[in-house]
């Protein structure tokens, strides 16, 4: 357990200089651990896996194989950003898999949130394992485990009934045996971000708000359909764009759109127009166990409503969810 415990003497990484020292140390450790072998990494584009990727590219270059699985439930342009940053700018060995059809076919008609999570988690492992089997000579698996993940796994035993099954990437099948490379496992999130910036990753990637593993799958409520999923992706992109424009991205911890599987009657071009409601969720929290609601200025809400209803096919209302956690969870599913 020792290597998994943060020593009391470990200094908090708060500056670029401290981050650079950490990076140099980890580069040495990883080179020693890995030698001339190959390393595999599931690169979602989230902060943790991105920082591990950038660190390992620095340490071992093309010995690292990054696999980005697009499950079709990513936000707008997210996979494209991963390709731009890692495939093009950092010239990594990036394997991009568009598995949209595989996921959406399995999810068709499934409305129970936990079943949706399980299908997405299991299929993610299937797709990733398929790729891993195709690569020869890979002995190591890199993971973006961070210190709160380790602390969380100690706490689980005494916990109350789980509200949701959050961790969607469980173990790989038995035939795939890897040694783990976990260079940021003793870092807290704020430290991971400082390291990410020192590694030269784009600010937007390093300060990306948390995004659940099942992605838009738990925001396209009930049984997912492609048309509603597309509407959700477009509406969510508008929300994020306007939060950026009004500087709210620095003030609100997590913000997104959810779309339920209901339609209401509206009117457009003097005709009846049935559409879905887009629900805005914008919360602040310290640990995601409880959350408060942000007071979003009225003009911002008006602008977002006007844009979404004008620009997104199929949406005819916009609602603002004022429910704190508890009693609502942050996500709707
Ligand atoms: P809830 O909805 O439980 O969310 O209040 C708390 C935080 O966890 C995220 N979340 C998930 N993250 N897989 C994840 O990786 C999941 O299945 C999942 N469900 C919720 C949520 O976005 C929020 O930040």
Tab-separated table of N, CA, C and O and ligand atoms in Angstrom, residues 117 164-166 212-214 219 253-254 288 325 329-331, ligand 1:
chain	number	residue	atom	x	y	z
A	117	UNK	N	-25.485	2.917	-18.121
A	117	UNK	CA	-24.101	3.024	-17.633
A	117	UNK	C	-23.339	1.712	-17.812
A	117	UNK	O	-22.199	1.690	-18.235
A	164	UNK	N	-25.138	6.090	-7.532
A	164	UNK	CA	-24.959	5.755	-8.956
A	164	UNK	C	-23.643	5.008	-9.104
A	164	UNK	O	-22.725	5.225	-8.336
A	165	UNK	N	-23.555	4.169	-10.114
A	165	UNK	CA	-22.282	3.468	-10.350
A	165	UNK	C	-21.408	4.336	-11.233
A	165	UNK	O	-21.542	4.330	-12.444
A	166	UNK	N	-20.548	5.146	-10.612
A	166	UNK	CA	-19.805	6.148	-11.364
A	166	UNK	C	-18.664	5.605	-12.202
A	166	UNK	O	-18.357	6.127	-13.254
A	212	UNK	N	-18.878	13.124	-17.213
A	212	UNK	CA	-19.010	11.730	-16.784
A	212	UNK	C	-18.561	10.750	-17.864
A	212	UNK	O	-18.692	11.036	-19.060
A	213	UNK	N	-18.038	9.605	-17.435
A	213	UNK	CA	-17.601	8.574	-18.379
A	213	UNK	C	-18.659	8.227	-19.421
A	213	UNK	O	-18.349	8.134	-20.607
A	214	UNK	N	-19.937	8.030	-18.996
A	214	UNK	CA	-20.965	7.702	-19.994
A	214	UNK	C	-21.373	8.901	-20.856
A	214	UNK	O	-22.273	8.795	-21.690
A	219	UNK	N	-27.283	12.218	-20.210
A	219	UNK	CA	-27.950	13.529	-20.319
A	219	UNK	C	-29.036	13.504	-21.392
A	219	UNK	O	-29.867	14.401	-21.443
A	253	UNK	N	-18.776	25.420	-11.618
A	253	UNK	CA	-17.966	24.191	-11.628
A	253	UNK	C	-18.367	23.252	-12.757
A	253	UNK	O	-17.545	22.690	-13.447
A	254	UNK	N	-19.687	23.063	-12.904
A	254	UNK	CA	-20.150	22.142	-13.953
A	254	UNK	C	-21.449	22.683	-14.533
A	254	UNK	O	-22.350	23.073	-13.784
A	288	UNK	N	-18.569	17.312	-5.106
A	288	UNK	CA	-19.629	16.646	-5.890
A	288	UNK	C	-20.615	15.856	-5.028
A	288	UNK	O	-21.547	15.252	-5.552
A	325	UNK	N	-28.195	19.797	-4.747
A	325	UNK	CA	-27.923	18.410	-4.362
A	325	UNK	C	-27.524	18.396	-2.896
A	325	UNK	O	-26.572	19.093	-2.554
A	329	UNK	N	-29.596	14.938	-7.798
A	329	UNK	CA	-28.171	14.715	-8.057
A	329	UNK	C	-27.756	15.739	-9.112
A	329	UNK	O	-28.611	16.446	-9.655
A	330	UNK	N	-26.461	15.815	-9.377
A	330	UNK	CA	-26.010	16.808	-10.365
A	330	UNK	C	-26.516	16.407	-11.748
A	330	UNK	O	-27.159	17.187	-12.442
A	331	UNK	N	-26.218	15.186	-12.140
A	331	UNK	CA	-26.769	14.682	-13.393
A	331	UNK	C	-28.242	14.324	-13.167
A	331	UNK	O	-28.660	14.076	-12.035
B	1	LIG	P1	-24.187	13.078	-9.427
B	1	LIG	O1	-25.092	13.049	-10.600
B	1	LIG	O2	-24.013	11.739	-8.774
B	1	LIG	O3	-22.768	13.476	-10.024
B	1	LIG	O4	-24.550	14.140	-8.426
B	1	LIG	C1	-21.650	13.810	-9.258
B	1	LIG	C2	-20.480	14.007	-10.216
B	1	LIG	O5	-20.159	12.756	-10.840
B	1	LIG	C3	-20.314	12.833	-12.243
B	1	LIG	N1	-20.924	11.579	-12.694
B	1	LIG	C4	-20.249	10.565	-13.266
B	1	LIG	N2	-18.953	10.443	-13.574
B	1	LIG	N3	-19.393	8.296	-14.483
B	1	LIG	C5	-18.519	9.294	-14.200
B	1	LIG	O6	-17.333	9.171	-14.519
B	1	LIG	C6	-20.721	8.346	-14.205
B	1	LIG	O7	-21.464	7.418	-14.484
B	1	LIG	C7	-21.168	9.556	-13.563
B	1	LIG	N4	-22.384	9.966	-13.127
B	1	LIG	C8	-22.210	11.210	-12.591
B	1	LIG	C9	-21.201	14.039	-12.486
B	1	LIG	O8	-20.984	14.590	-13.780
B	1	LIG	C10	-20.803	14.953	-11.358
B	1	LIG	O9	-19.600	15.661	-11.665
